[in-house]
Amino acid sequence: MNTLDAIKSRFRAVLSELTDDPDGLLAMIRPTQDDKFGDYQANCAMPLGKKLGKAPREIAADLAEKVDLADLCSVVEVAGPGFINLTVSAEHIQQQLAAALVDDRLGIAVTESPRTVVVDYSSPNVAKPMHVGHIRSTVIGDALARIHTFLGHKVITDNHLGDWGTQFGMIIYGYKHFVNQQSYQAEPVLELSRLYKFVRVLMDYQGARRKLPEVQETLDKQQQALERVKGTDTHDDKAKIKQQKKDINRLAEKIAMQQEQLQKLGSTIASLESDAALLDTARQHESVEQEVLSETVKLHAGDSENRALWDEFLPYCLDDINRIYKRLNVQFDHTHGESFYHDQLADVVEQFMSGGIAEENDGAICVFMEGYDAPMIIRKKDGAYLYPTTDLATIQYRIKEWKADTMLYVVDHRQGDHFDKLFDAARLWGYTDVEMTHVSFGTVLGDDGKPFKTRAGDTVGLEGLLDEAESRALDIATQQNPDLDPDRQQVIGRVVGIGALKYADLSQNRSSDYKFSYDKMLALRGNTATYLQYANARVHGILRNLDVTADKLREQPVPFVLDEPVERQLALKLLQFDQALDDVLVEYKPNLLCNYLFDLAQLFARFFDQCSVRDASSQSLQASRLQLCDLTARSLSKGLELLGIDSLERI
Ligand code: ARG
């Protein structure tokens, strides 16, 4: 039983008599920052005093007397202007810990109100290699799925692959013109990804040539505008001077951006043209952009040749991503990519039209909604459907077929506008009782604070990232323990390396960008998976040294002794695990679980420093401390497991 929830429910009984809306007040009961104020503090007397026109201290005293906390708290005291400080009683802690000790779930209850939660995550556009940007969605989504499941919700995970977009037009075009059959037979995935990249290069070149004059023209105009502004006479008018400065800055900024773009386009062109053979090919494929589009349109229209190629390519693409999922230990219940919804799109548009939610505008079918500059287009003028159309069909499917109560979309923040519109449109369509949340996240940055790229400026492949993390973890493990046998080395490299990579991501507040650093993520100190994994292994080492197993502890449990302050702190922390999990689900923030585990591990280190287990003054004290060790190890490994991270009893 979650202690904070228990306290709140006791307060609820009393507050309900004083107000119609106790929830806001109950949210003001929180753990204290400093234990000289007890373990929890209730600050609800202040607003209540205002509302009832009484002195908060008086109200606090009244509440403290009426709330029945006898079995939970040993101290309930009014302090300051009307705080109620609560100290959890030793008996309560002991009793809860004793229950957790013999429970596989560590005393954490399943929810009383289970929901059906669809988690849409990872969802890469296949046919191009997965890159560093895919790590975030994959690990955050996986952790949220695991935590919901553990808490008793019905979870359905779905990998909404981009398996129907232009990238297939690109590899179909590439295959038709440039395939090396020998390489394709030998290593299809490699050859397809080569074709993808090759066509990308050709398209970028043509695109750059097309855009260059436009960008140059805009730049010329901006430069002229700048000259004009500079030449304007301000007649020494302060306001005008100020305005002129502003305009100059604004234009200078625009010009700088335009120049940067011009330079990029120029170097794209120059780099292709420096290769004579490539230039020759590019000249023969001048209309590559339109051709790729038309291959895509043919695929969507059911052209048999392109459909057969798609059927042939897709399994290879899936093999490629599945290899990565296997290394990350991530599984999905469903992989319904965009192609899965293709047949439903016409009907979706039809429903929107007949329901009067969409209208035709210049040949396109649009949903106009309040609060947005641009409408959501669900069918283009040429009849093509778009990303939002597929997503609408997906919503309908998940609600009808899976009876979803909640749909979480773990997708990067740049798609925020798409999801805002999508959810609003779905509500107009009638799906008003379903929770739809964009669990958005920031960008992975390199050392320079810019989006993480290779030296050559390409995106960083996910596979190489995993290899590097594993090999660095292995180096650390062999340094720590040079005599490790080679099989163990492999296991440790994998568990520590992959764990570090996942945790580096999960421990960040997901809405922020973060800097990718192998050194930081594998540090033995600090808020890292490595620190937690070593802490867990260390506890197991203690148990092993004293020849204790978890089973033995369970067979003959002893009462917990919590006389030392740090013993009591550790005990209380252990009991806050369920609170940490609940907190994660409020705003879908796995970093709150990371913070909890880090606090727990640090507290354990202090406990272990101050309270000898081996030389405890009595056998019963030693047994109590061993029980604390066992609960710590189990909480750490359970917490890591819920983050999708393995732990080891020995490193
Ligand atoms: N494939 C998309 C991309 O890579 C992400 C899909 C996210 N899920 C969704 N239902 N839209 O940008």
XYZ file of C-alpha atoms and ligand atoms in Angstrom:
663
model
C 0.000 0.000 0.000
C 1.316 3.395 -1.011
C 1.813 5.322 2.241
C 1.162 8.721 0.693
C -2.076 7.464 -0.854
C -3.115 6.008 2.480
C -2.489 9.340 4.192
C -4.395 11.153 1.473
C -7.393 8.893 1.747
C -7.590 9.624 5.483
C -7.438 13.336 4.771
C -10.055 12.955 2.074
C -12.562 11.662 4.595
C -12.216 14.842 6.660
C -11.714 17.360 3.826
C -14.845 16.154 2.031
C -16.850 17.533 4.931
C -15.289 20.964 4.478
C -15.182 21.357 0.700
C -16.755 19.920 -2.467
C -13.452 19.598 -4.196
C -10.868 17.966 -1.964
C -8.578 16.860 -4.828
C -6.690 20.130 -5.152
C -6.087 20.169 -1.410
C -4.985 16.551 -1.362
C -2.347 17.358 -3.960
C -0.809 19.599 -1.304
C 0.222 16.630 0.799
C 3.767 15.825 -0.247
C 7.005 14.269 0.950
C 9.095 16.812 2.855
C 12.426 18.033 1.499
C 13.978 17.992 4.930
C 13.226 15.310 7.485
C 13.277 17.750 10.364
C 9.719 18.486 9.204
C 8.794 14.813 9.347
C 8.282 12.563 6.331
C 5.248 14.186 4.746
C 3.734 17.608 4.991
C 0.137 18.685 4.403
C -0.188 22.327 3.335
C -3.910 22.360 2.725
C -4.838 24.495 5.734
C -3.639 27.697 4.014
C -6.029 27.716 1.039
C -8.755 26.231 3.171
C -8.349 29.028 5.707
C -8.747 31.597 2.953
C -11.818 29.876 1.640
C -13.505 29.434 5.023
C -12.320 32.765 6.406
C -10.542 31.219 9.371
C -6.968 31.255 10.618
C -5.020 28.497 8.852
C -3.366 27.427 12.091
C -6.744 26.868 13.639
C -7.838 24.811 10.660
C -4.605 22.853 10.696
C -5.097 22.042 14.367
C -8.634 20.984 13.678
C -7.607 18.765 10.767
C -4.736 17.254 12.728
C -7.138 16.261 15.425
C -9.850 14.880 13.176
C -7.804 12.951 10.607
C -7.428 9.375 11.692
C -3.762 8.568 11.196
C -3.217 6.499 14.325
C -2.031 3.399 12.494
C 0.128 5.326 9.998
C 1.866 8.157 11.798
C 3.565 8.520 15.143
C 3.721 12.311 14.991
C 1.088 14.676 13.593
C 2.033 18.215 14.465
C 1.041 21.691 13.417
C 3.915 24.001 12.568
C 4.487 27.526 11.260
C 1.492 29.335 9.815
C -0.471 26.093 9.455
C 1.627 23.238 8.077
C 0.815 19.763 9.275
C 3.995 17.704 9.618
C 3.617 13.963 9.576
C 6.071 11.346 10.716
C 5.343 7.809 9.635
C 5.371 5.402 12.545
C 8.049 2.773 12.917
C 5.384 0.077 13.185
C 3.858 1.093 9.889
C 7.224 1.053 8.134
C 8.123 -2.291 9.665
C 4.842 -3.836 8.735
C 4.970 -2.590 5.133
C 8.553 -3.723 4.707
C 7.739 -7.149 6.103
C 4.968 -7.480 3.533
C 7.247 -6.302 0.705
C 9.964 -8.734 1.721
C 7.844 -11.790 1.014
C 6.098 -10.400 -2.041
C 7.404 -10.791 -5.608
C 5.834 -7.434 -6.431
C 7.631 -5.782 -3.504
C 4.276 -4.861 -2.017
C 3.248 -2.807 -5.035
C -0.441 -3.217 -5.774
C -1.987 -3.355 -9.232
C -4.282 -0.520 -10.151
C -7.947 -0.584 -9.221
C -8.865 1.149 -12.454
C -7.079 -0.619 -15.289
C -7.089 1.058 -18.690
C -6.355 -0.244 -22.133
C -3.292 1.683 -23.162
C -1.940 1.631 -26.702
C 1.684 2.668 -26.914
C 2.782 3.773 -30.382
C 6.553 3.903 -30.362
C 9.769 3.432 -32.263
C 7.851 3.626 -35.577
C 10.809 4.226 -37.904
C 10.510 4.841 -41.597
C 11.946 1.587 -42.880
C 14.176 1.079 -45.910
C 16.706 3.420 -44.422
C 18.947 2.411 -41.566
C 17.800 3.282 -38.056
C 19.707 6.199 -36.619
C 20.367 7.834 -33.284
C 17.035 9.679 -33.431
C 15.197 6.375 -33.110
C 16.707 5.481 -29.766
C 14.561 7.897 -27.786
C 11.172 6.779 -29.000
C 12.159 3.139 -28.699
C 13.406 3.223 -25.122
C 10.900 5.717 -23.716
C 7.988 3.835 -25.283
C 9.287 0.507 -24.066
C 9.688 1.785 -20.497
C 6.189 3.283 -20.460
C 4.736 0.026 -21.750
C 6.560 -1.982 -19.077
C 5.520 0.306 -16.235
C 1.867 0.375 -17.285
C 1.865 -3.405 -17.552
C 3.442 -3.849 -14.130
C 0.828 -1.588 -12.592
C -1.951 -3.748 -14.008
C -3.030 -1.891 -17.136
C -3.768 -3.687 -20.356
C -1.015 -2.580 -22.695
C -0.945 -2.975 -26.456
C 2.308 -1.979 -28.105
C 2.268 -1.055 -31.764
C 5.148 -0.144 -34.033
C 3.589 2.241 -36.554
C 6.203 1.725 -39.241
C 6.627 4.135 -42.074
C 6.502 1.355 -44.655
C 4.498 3.025 -47.397
C 6.151 6.328 -48.101
C 8.425 7.886 -50.693
C 11.393 5.916 -49.439
C 9.894 2.889 -51.194
C 9.517 4.878 -54.380
C 13.207 5.619 -53.941
C 14.382 2.056 -53.565
C 12.057 0.864 -56.313
C 13.561 3.483 -58.620
C 17.040 2.598 -57.403
C 16.403 -1.084 -57.943
C 15.097 -0.573 -61.440
C 18.108 1.491 -62.501
C 21.099 0.781 -60.355
C 20.855 -2.575 -58.603
C 23.938 -4.721 -58.427
C 22.288 -8.132 -58.583
C 25.257 -9.922 -57.114
C 25.332 -7.716 -54.031
C 21.556 -7.870 -53.753
C 21.608 -11.683 -53.728
C 24.432 -11.774 -51.225
C 23.312 -9.014 -48.821
C 19.931 -7.604 -49.762
C 19.614 -5.188 -46.846
C 22.996 -3.667 -47.511
C 22.286 -3.305 -51.206
C 18.845 -1.764 -50.587
C 20.270 0.732 -48.189
C 23.023 1.556 -50.710
C 20.311 2.128 -53.320
C 18.356 4.315 -50.930
C 21.398 6.450 -50.210
C 22.395 6.627 -53.856
C 18.961 7.817 -54.979
C 18.957 10.250 -52.053
C 22.198 11.758 -53.361
C 20.753 12.149 -56.851
C 17.555 13.683 -55.518
C 19.402 16.049 -53.218
C 21.534 17.168 -56.133
C 18.567 17.874 -58.371
C 16.733 19.505 -55.493
C 19.713 21.723 -54.759
C 20.012 22.774 -58.389
C 16.361 23.615 -58.461
C 16.412 25.565 -55.201
C 19.684 27.402 -55.665
C 18.355 30.171 -57.931
C 15.318 30.685 -55.679
C 17.473 31.015 -52.600
C 19.849 33.336 -54.423
C 16.928 35.504 -55.496
C 15.539 35.734 -51.989
C 18.987 36.590 -50.696
C 19.384 39.380 -53.269
C 16.031 40.825 -52.274
C 16.898 40.681 -48.591
C 20.209 42.389 -49.229
C 18.485 45.119 -51.181
C 15.964 45.516 -48.386
C 18.807 45.831 -45.909
C 20.434 48.557 -47.979
C 17.108 50.373 -48.151
C 16.594 50.237 -44.417
C 20.149 51.409 -43.776
C 19.637 54.293 -46.173
C 16.391 55.492 -44.625
C 16.672 58.851 -42.920
C 15.463 58.580 -39.337
C 15.570 62.349 -38.774
C 17.196 61.637 -35.407
C 13.850 60.409 -34.128
C 14.553 58.025 -31.234
C 11.652 55.694 -31.963
C 12.607 55.559 -35.616
C 16.243 54.836 -34.823
C 15.163 52.049 -32.556
C 12.895 50.607 -35.205
C 15.638 50.876 -37.797
C 18.070 48.971 -35.583
C 15.484 46.279 -35.049
C 14.820 45.954 -38.761
C 18.523 45.784 -39.523
C 19.043 43.011 -36.995
C 16.068 41.066 -38.233
C 17.195 41.299 -41.839
C 20.796 40.491 -40.989
C 19.604 37.354 -39.240
C 17.535 36.332 -42.235
C 20.424 36.998 -44.566
C 22.762 34.890 -42.467
C 20.292 31.994 -42.594
C 19.846 32.353 -46.303
C 23.594 32.461 -46.841
C 24.021 29.331 -44.804
C 21.417 27.580 -46.896
C 23.016 28.802 -50.076
C 26.311 27.432 -48.953
C 24.791 24.049 -48.117
C 23.141 23.818 -51.514
C 26.388 24.882 -53.167
C 28.385 22.201 -51.408
C 25.788 19.523 -52.221
C 26.159 20.433 -55.868
C 29.942 20.737 -55.783
C 30.457 17.451 -54.002
C 28.457 15.540 -56.612
C 30.032 17.350 -59.518
C 33.527 16.625 -58.283
C 32.898 12.990 -59.214
C 32.772 12.763 -63.003
C 31.058 9.376 -63.192
C 28.446 10.448 -60.684
C 27.836 13.662 -62.555
C 27.300 11.634 -65.691
C 24.703 9.499 -63.925
C 23.020 12.556 -62.457
C 22.697 14.037 -65.929
C 21.002 10.901 -67.145
C 18.546 11.049 -64.242
C 17.568 14.677 -64.243
C 13.936 13.969 -63.445
C 14.707 11.560 -60.604
C 12.456 13.490 -58.202
C 9.313 13.181 -60.321
C 10.173 9.590 -61.246
C 10.472 8.574 -57.600
C 7.158 10.206 -56.872
C 5.536 8.393 -59.729
C 6.950 5.028 -58.570
C 5.369 5.747 -55.177
C 2.042 6.669 -56.740
C 2.118 3.480 -58.813
C 2.782 1.414 -55.701
C -0.180 2.982 -53.943
C -2.399 2.475 -56.967
C -1.681 -1.257 -56.930
C 0.748 -1.500 -59.863
C 1.693 -5.179 -59.885
C 5.400 -4.790 -60.558
C 5.931 -2.233 -57.814
C 3.742 -4.113 -55.384
C 5.772 -7.283 -56.028
C 8.989 -5.372 -55.381
C 7.555 -3.899 -52.167
C 6.526 -7.392 -51.034
C 10.025 -8.562 -51.749
C 11.804 -5.649 -50.043
C 9.747 -5.276 -46.895
C 10.840 -8.515 -45.171
C 14.465 -7.494 -45.676
C 13.777 -4.111 -44.110
C 12.044 -5.791 -41.194
C 14.964 -8.164 -40.651
C 17.164 -5.152 -40.411
C 15.197 -3.370 -37.711
C 14.387 -6.583 -35.864
C 18.076 -7.202 -35.392
C 18.258 -3.917 -33.506
C 15.107 -4.597 -31.474
C 16.581 -7.922 -30.483
C 19.749 -6.271 -29.223
C 17.649 -3.730 -27.337
C 15.325 -6.453 -26.024
C 12.264 -4.634 -27.294
C 9.181 -6.463 -28.580
C 5.916 -5.238 -30.023
C 2.470 -6.806 -29.885
C 1.733 -5.411 -33.334
C 3.627 -3.890 -36.180
C 0.860 -2.255 -38.106
C 2.703 0.044 -40.416
C 1.165 2.722 -42.576
C 0.565 0.168 -45.349
C -1.837 -1.689 -43.055
C -4.312 1.210 -43.230
C -4.077 1.880 -46.925
C -7.478 0.370 -47.776
C -9.222 2.351 -45.048
C -8.173 5.824 -46.135
C -10.848 6.494 -48.754
C -13.495 5.646 -46.181
C -11.962 7.952 -43.585
C -12.072 10.868 -46.021
C -15.624 9.941 -46.945
C -16.662 9.981 -43.274
C -15.050 13.369 -42.786
C -16.839 14.763 -45.823
C -20.252 13.325 -45.004
C -19.886 14.393 -41.379
C -19.236 17.945 -42.512
C -15.883 17.995 -40.714
C -13.821 18.332 -43.889
C -14.331 20.439 -46.968
C -12.887 20.761 -50.409
C -10.468 23.607 -50.923
C -8.762 24.120 -54.255
C -9.186 20.432 -55.063
C -7.745 19.207 -51.759
C -9.796 17.834 -48.869
C -9.069 19.873 -45.758
C -10.097 19.961 -42.127
C -10.174 23.549 -40.912
C -9.901 23.879 -37.157
C -9.808 26.809 -34.849
C -6.460 27.884 -33.514
C -4.349 26.783 -36.469
C -2.906 28.800 -39.314
C -3.172 25.983 -41.816
C -5.815 23.286 -42.259
C -5.073 19.600 -41.916
C -5.051 18.173 -45.421
C -6.336 14.618 -45.645
C -6.360 14.221 -49.426
C -4.230 16.086 -51.882
C -5.429 17.579 -55.123
C -3.882 14.657 -57.042
C -5.850 12.182 -54.907
C -2.923 11.111 -52.707
C -3.565 10.530 -49.002
C -1.239 11.866 -46.369
C 0.367 11.032 -43.052
C -2.572 12.534 -41.077
C -5.096 10.476 -43.042
C -3.311 7.276 -42.061
C -3.131 8.430 -38.480
C -6.887 9.056 -38.418
C -7.526 5.553 -39.739
C -5.168 4.255 -37.070
C -7.104 5.994 -34.309
C -10.365 4.536 -35.550
C -8.837 1.068 -35.726
C -7.291 1.197 -32.272
C -10.532 2.311 -30.697
C -12.807 -0.090 -32.562
C -10.596 -3.163 -32.546
C -8.601 -2.745 -29.388
C -11.004 -0.666 -27.299
C -8.234 1.733 -26.424
C -8.831 4.079 -23.469
C -5.479 5.798 -23.827
C -3.221 6.194 -26.835
C 0.336 7.332 -26.296
C 2.401 8.532 -29.221
C 6.067 8.531 -28.375
C 7.325 10.734 -31.180
C 9.813 13.579 -31.365
C 8.701 17.105 -30.541
C 8.901 18.341 -34.114
C 5.660 16.508 -34.809
C 3.827 18.463 -32.110
C 1.738 20.412 -34.553
C 0.744 17.265 -36.414
C -0.501 15.608 -33.235
C -2.317 18.700 -31.965
C -4.281 18.824 -35.179
C -4.742 15.082 -35.332
C -6.206 14.838 -31.845
C -8.488 17.816 -32.409
C -9.713 16.310 -35.669
C -10.304 12.951 -33.971
C -12.386 14.691 -31.312
C -14.441 16.421 -33.999
C -14.924 12.965 -35.478
C -16.491 11.924 -32.184
C -13.648 10.304 -30.263
C -14.010 12.482 -27.226
C -13.654 9.961 -24.396
C -10.265 8.630 -25.332
C -7.068 10.029 -23.968
C -4.640 10.820 -26.785
C -1.251 12.097 -25.725
C 1.806 13.047 -27.691
C 4.643 11.908 -25.454
C 7.144 14.154 -27.154
C 10.872 14.332 -26.680
C 13.824 16.519 -27.571
C 16.838 15.968 -29.766
C 20.009 13.978 -29.128
C 22.898 16.431 -29.417
C 26.583 15.999 -30.079
C 29.380 17.554 -28.025
C 29.007 20.801 -29.923
C 25.393 21.187 -28.794
C 24.094 20.605 -32.315
C 22.085 17.557 -33.427
C 24.343 14.510 -33.142
C 25.986 13.804 -36.510
C 29.027 11.916 -37.731
C 32.108 13.915 -38.636
C 31.058 13.753 -42.242
C 27.730 15.299 -41.271
C 25.617 12.146 -41.671
C 23.123 10.849 -39.155
C 24.665 8.434 -36.677
C 23.578 4.846 -37.291
C 21.965 3.124 -34.338
C 23.760 -0.146 -34.865
C 27.213 1.424 -34.659
C 26.136 3.223 -31.521
C 25.188 -0.042 -29.845
C 28.501 -1.630 -30.897
C 30.495 1.242 -29.475
C 28.577 1.321 -26.179
C 29.111 -2.422 -25.733
C 32.796 -2.306 -26.501
C 33.410 0.611 -24.136
C 31.456 -1.128 -21.388
C 33.580 -4.184 -21.902
C 36.762 -2.136 -21.518
C 35.534 -0.792 -18.206
C 34.512 -4.217 -16.963
C 37.895 -5.729 -17.843
C 39.684 -2.862 -16.142
C 37.649 -3.462 -13.009
C 38.148 -7.182 -13.190
C 41.018 -8.286 -15.437
C 40.563 -12.024 -14.840
C 37.052 -12.152 -16.194
C 36.360 -15.129 -18.405
C 35.613 -14.221 -22.026
C 31.999 -15.448 -22.030
C 31.179 -13.316 -19.025
C 32.901 -10.409 -20.706
C 30.477 -10.572 -23.594
C 27.468 -10.653 -21.295
C 28.734 -7.764 -19.204
C 29.591 -5.702 -22.274
C 26.073 -6.167 -23.550
C 24.185 -5.612 -20.296
C 26.258 -2.643 -19.146
C 26.692 -1.068 -22.586
C 23.094 -1.273 -23.726
C 21.878 -0.404 -20.238
C 24.025 2.734 -20.207
C 22.736 3.848 -23.562
C 19.096 3.359 -22.596
C 19.453 4.945 -19.201
C 21.290 7.995 -20.556
C 18.163 8.664 -22.525
C 15.568 7.699 -19.948
C 17.138 9.667 -17.114
C 16.682 12.955 -18.977
C 13.516 14.928 -18.680
C 12.147 13.759 -22.001
C 11.176 17.185 -23.256
C 14.777 18.438 -23.116
C 17.517 17.874 -25.631
C 20.507 16.033 -24.242
C 24.161 15.667 -25.133
C 25.274 12.235 -26.104
C 28.447 11.181 -24.292
C 29.785 7.654 -23.858
C 31.982 8.772 -20.993
C 29.120 10.246 -19.042
C 26.714 7.406 -19.654
C 29.224 4.767 -18.550
C 30.480 6.645 -15.498
C 30.706 4.518 -12.387
C 29.508 7.453 -10.289
C 26.518 9.645 -10.882
C 23.052 9.008 -12.198
C 23.900 6.233 -14.657
C 22.732 2.682 -15.273
C 26.305 1.590 -14.625
C 26.190 3.039 -11.117
C 22.881 1.305 -10.404
C 24.023 -1.982 -11.897
C 27.209 -1.931 -9.825
C 25.223 -1.008 -6.712
C 22.927 -3.943 -7.319
C 25.836 -6.322 -7.899
C 27.496 -5.008 -4.755
C 24.445 -5.850 -2.647
C 24.408 -9.319 -4.133
C 28.094 -9.581 -3.246
C 27.279 -8.786 0.377
C 24.554 -11.424 0.477
C 26.869 -13.974 -1.149
C 29.688 -13.236 1.283
C 27.431 -13.907 4.216
C 25.974 -16.920 2.482
C 22.460 -15.536 2.423
C 19.920 -16.024 -0.321
C 16.665 -14.214 -0.860
C 14.829 -17.486 -0.293
C 16.493 -18.014 3.064
C 15.536 -14.517 4.141
C 11.955 -15.128 3.220
C 11.757 -18.400 5.108
C 12.668 -16.839 8.430
C 11.910 -13.152 8.334
C 12.844 -11.088 11.377
C 11.355 -7.782 12.513
C 13.068 -4.800 10.862
C 15.254 -2.764 13.209
C 15.293 0.889 12.189
C 17.120 2.565 15.046
C 19.827 4.296 13.024
C 18.502 7.338 11.142
C 19.943 6.061 7.876
C 18.245 2.689 8.340
C 14.956 4.443 8.736
C 15.626 6.656 5.702
C 16.498 3.687 3.550
C 13.401 1.861 4.750
C 11.159 4.776 3.937
C 12.758 5.162 0.519
C 12.142 1.494 -0.237
C 8.474 2.046 0.490
C 8.290 4.931 -1.968
C 8.877 2.758 -5.029
C 5.180 2.594 -5.883
C 4.882 6.346 -5.523
C 7.725 6.785 -8.019
C 5.927 4.555 -10.519
C 2.673 6.452 -10.069
C 4.570 9.696 -10.601
C 5.985 8.400 -13.895
C 2.499 7.882 -15.265
C 1.212 11.365 -14.439
C 3.119 12.976 -17.298
C 4.699 9.884 -18.781
C 8.151 10.708 -17.480
C 10.409 7.705 -16.951
C 13.155 9.990 -15.630
C 11.218 10.156 -12.345
C 11.829 6.442 -11.872
C 15.523 6.968 -12.670
C 15.717 9.693 -10.040
C 14.101 7.402 -7.516
C 16.508 4.543 -8.230
C 19.477 6.888 -8.034
C 18.309 8.240 -4.654
C 17.790 4.704 -3.438
C 21.259 3.588 -4.529
C 22.889 6.617 -2.905
C 21.009 6.074 0.305
C 22.042 2.453 0.289
C 25.675 3.482 -0.082
C 25.323 5.696 2.998
C 23.563 2.978 4.923
C 26.269 0.492 4.040
C 28.929 2.951 5.102
C 27.367 3.721 8.453
C 25.748 0.421 9.428
C 27.941 -2.604 9.390
C 26.183 -5.698 8.199
C 28.994 -8.173 8.809
C 29.748 -6.858 12.302
C 26.246 -6.016 13.422
C 25.930 -6.170 17.219
C 23.415 -8.995 17.219
C 22.212 -11.691 14.926
C 18.744 -10.216 14.667
C 20.190 -6.824 13.742
C 22.331 -8.461 11.092
C 19.307 -10.289 9.715
C 17.304 -7.052 9.626
C 20.107 -5.322 7.721
C 20.369 -8.212 5.315
C 16.660 -7.874 4.676
C 17.205 -4.200 3.832
C 19.999 -5.256 1.467
C 17.758 -7.785 -0.219
C 14.903 -5.307 -0.644
C 17.320 -2.746 -2.059
C 18.719 -5.166 -4.627
C 15.271 -6.324 -5.648
C 14.001 -2.765 -5.964
C 16.987 -1.758 -8.054
C 16.724 -4.680 -10.422
C 12.937 -4.382 -10.672
C 13.267 -0.676 -11.381
C 15.888 -1.302 -14.043
C 13.742 -4.050 -15.546
C 10.834 -1.617 -15.797
C 13.152 0.696 -17.711
C 14.021 -2.180 -20.043
C 17.498 -2.578 -18.527
C 19.031 -5.844 -17.346
C 20.970 -6.236 -14.175
C 23.608 -8.726 -13.091
C 24.251 -10.298 -9.718
C 27.964 -10.220 -10.413
C 29.919 -7.783 -12.521
N 7.222 7.100 -39.000
C 7.114 8.370 -38.381
C 8.445 9.089 -38.468
O 9.483 8.468 -38.542
C 6.693 8.285 -36.931
C 5.355 7.658 -36.710
C 4.820 7.941 -35.342
N 3.517 7.373 -35.107
C 2.390 7.826 -35.631
N 1.279 7.193 -35.380
N 2.360 8.898 -36.368
O 8.464 10.299 -38.445
